[in-house]
Amino acid sequence: MNKSNINQNLKDYASNLPMSPGCYLYSDINGHVIYVGKAKSLKNRVGSYFSTTIQPGTKTYALVNKIHKIDYILAESELEAFVLEAELIKKYKPKYNINLKDDKSYLYIVIRNQKINDINI
């Protein structure tokens, strides 16, 4: 099977993904995770990687040409996908992800249910 057939198979696979939020993982031919992303709609986001408008010579073009397999994990919300993406990047340290690969900080969000009075900024 040549590269164009593989890309067409991946494009077909992407077009059948759910419209749900979640994370997607791209793996190379050796099974190594090379990119982790999050999406409000897996179908729309993953499908965008296989459009004909990606310019040769870009990082995205190089990434797409190395994708051999797509996996995904559904999330209940965009927020859950956001946190899951950070965890997966720290776990796999994918080549094509730039942020969140070090162990120096952990992504967290604080949500408080309190009224703030007299704030001087």
Short mmCIF file of C-alpha atoms in Angstrom, two decimals, residues 3-107:
data_model
loop_
_atom_site.label_atom_id
_atom_site.label_comp_id
_atom_site.label_asym_id
_atom_site.label_seq_id
_atom_site.Cartn_x
_atom_site.Cartn_y
_atom_site.Cartn_z
CA LYS A 3 1.45 6.60 1.02
CA SER A 4 -1.47 8.13 -0.89
CA ASN A 5 -3.62 5.08 -0.12
CA ILE A 6 -2.69 5.34 3.56
CA ASN A 7 -3.61 9.05 3.61
CA GLN A 8 -6.92 8.28 1.90
CA ASN A 9 -7.62 5.55 4.48
CA LEU A 10 -6.84 7.99 7.30
CA LYS A 11 -9.03 10.65 5.68
CA ASP A 12 -11.88 8.14 5.42
CA TYR A 13 -11.34 7.10 9.04
CA ALA A 14 -11.39 10.75 10.17
CA SER A 15 -14.63 11.39 8.32
CA ASN A 16 -16.30 8.69 10.41
CA LEU A 17 -15.17 9.99 13.81
CA PRO A 18 -17.84 11.25 16.22
CA MET A 19 -18.70 14.96 16.48
CA SER A 20 -17.95 14.68 20.21
CA PRO A 21 -15.19 16.35 22.21
CA GLY A 22 -12.08 14.34 22.94
CA CYS A 23 -8.40 13.78 22.31
CA TYR A 24 -6.76 12.25 19.28
CA LEU A 25 -3.41 10.51 19.09
CA TYR A 26 -1.40 10.15 15.89
CA SER A 27 1.11 7.29 15.71
CA ASP A 28 3.87 6.61 13.22
CA ILE A 29 4.56 3.35 11.39
CA ASN A 30 6.50 2.06 14.42
CA GLY A 31 3.56 2.65 16.77
CA HIS A 32 5.11 5.67 18.53
CA VAL A 33 2.70 8.48 19.42
CA ILE A 34 3.96 11.50 17.49
CA TYR A 35 1.16 13.99 18.22
CA VAL A 36 -1.65 14.47 20.72
CA GLY A 37 -4.43 16.99 20.21
CA LYS A 38 -7.78 17.95 21.65
CA ALA A 39 -10.99 18.79 19.85
CA LYS A 40 -14.46 20.16 20.42
CA SER A 41 -15.47 17.92 17.50
CA LEU A 42 -13.13 15.04 16.75
CA LYS A 43 -14.55 14.60 13.27
CA ASN A 44 -14.02 18.24 12.28
CA ARG A 45 -10.61 18.69 13.90
CA VAL A 46 -8.98 15.45 12.77
CA GLY A 47 -10.51 15.80 9.31
CA SER A 48 -8.89 19.23 8.94
CA TYR A 49 -5.45 17.60 8.92
CA PHE A 50 -6.29 15.80 5.70
CA SER A 51 -7.48 18.80 3.70
CA THR A 52 -5.74 19.73 0.48
CA THR A 53 -4.83 23.20 1.77
CA ILE A 54 -1.90 22.13 3.98
CA GLN A 55 1.22 23.76 2.59
CA PRO A 56 4.26 21.58 1.78
CA GLY A 57 7.27 22.42 3.92
CA THR A 58 5.24 23.16 7.05
CA LYS A 59 5.35 21.28 10.34
CA THR A 60 1.75 20.14 9.80
CA TYR A 61 2.60 18.76 6.35
CA ALA A 62 5.54 16.81 7.81
CA LEU A 63 3.33 15.49 10.62
CA VAL A 64 0.54 14.35 8.31
CA ASN A 65 3.03 12.46 6.14
CA LYS A 66 4.21 10.49 9.17
CA ILE A 67 0.75 9.52 10.51
CA HIS A 68 0.12 5.81 10.19
CA LYS A 69 -2.64 5.35 12.76
CA ILE A 70 -5.23 7.50 14.53
CA ASP A 71 -6.63 6.71 17.97
CA TYR A 72 -9.05 8.81 19.96
CA ILE A 73 -10.50 9.09 23.45
CA LEU A 74 -13.93 10.60 23.95
CA ALA A 75 -14.41 13.23 26.65
CA GLU A 76 -17.52 14.52 28.38
CA SER A 77 -16.59 18.16 27.67
CA GLU A 78 -13.99 20.44 26.13
CA LEU A 79 -12.57 21.03 29.60
CA GLU A 80 -12.10 17.31 30.16
CA ALA A 81 -10.40 17.03 26.74
CA PHE A 82 -8.12 19.93 27.67
CA VAL A 83 -6.93 18.24 30.87
CA LEU A 84 -6.65 14.83 29.19
CA GLU A 85 -4.53 16.30 26.39
CA ALA A 86 -2.04 17.66 28.93
CA GLU A 87 -1.82 14.27 30.66
CA LEU A 88 -1.30 12.41 27.38
CA ILE A 89 1.42 14.81 26.22
CA LYS A 90 3.28 14.37 29.49
CA LYS A 91 2.92 10.58 29.18
CA TYR A 92 3.99 10.14 25.54
CA LYS A 93 6.16 13.25 24.95
CA PRO A 94 5.21 13.30 21.24
CA LYS A 95 7.73 14.70 18.77
CA TYR A 96 5.31 17.16 17.16
CA ASN A 97 3.86 18.65 20.36
CA ILE A 98 5.78 21.67 21.55
CA ASN A 99 4.13 22.55 24.87
CA LEU A 100 3.65 20.48 28.04
CA LYS A 101 6.47 17.98 27.35
CA ASP A 102 8.59 18.83 30.37
CA ASP A 103 7.93 17.73 33.94
CA LYS A 104 8.46 21.21 35.38
CA SER A 105 4.80 22.08 35.80
CA TYR A 106 1.44 20.43 35.86
CA LEU A 107 -1.58 21.91 34.18
#
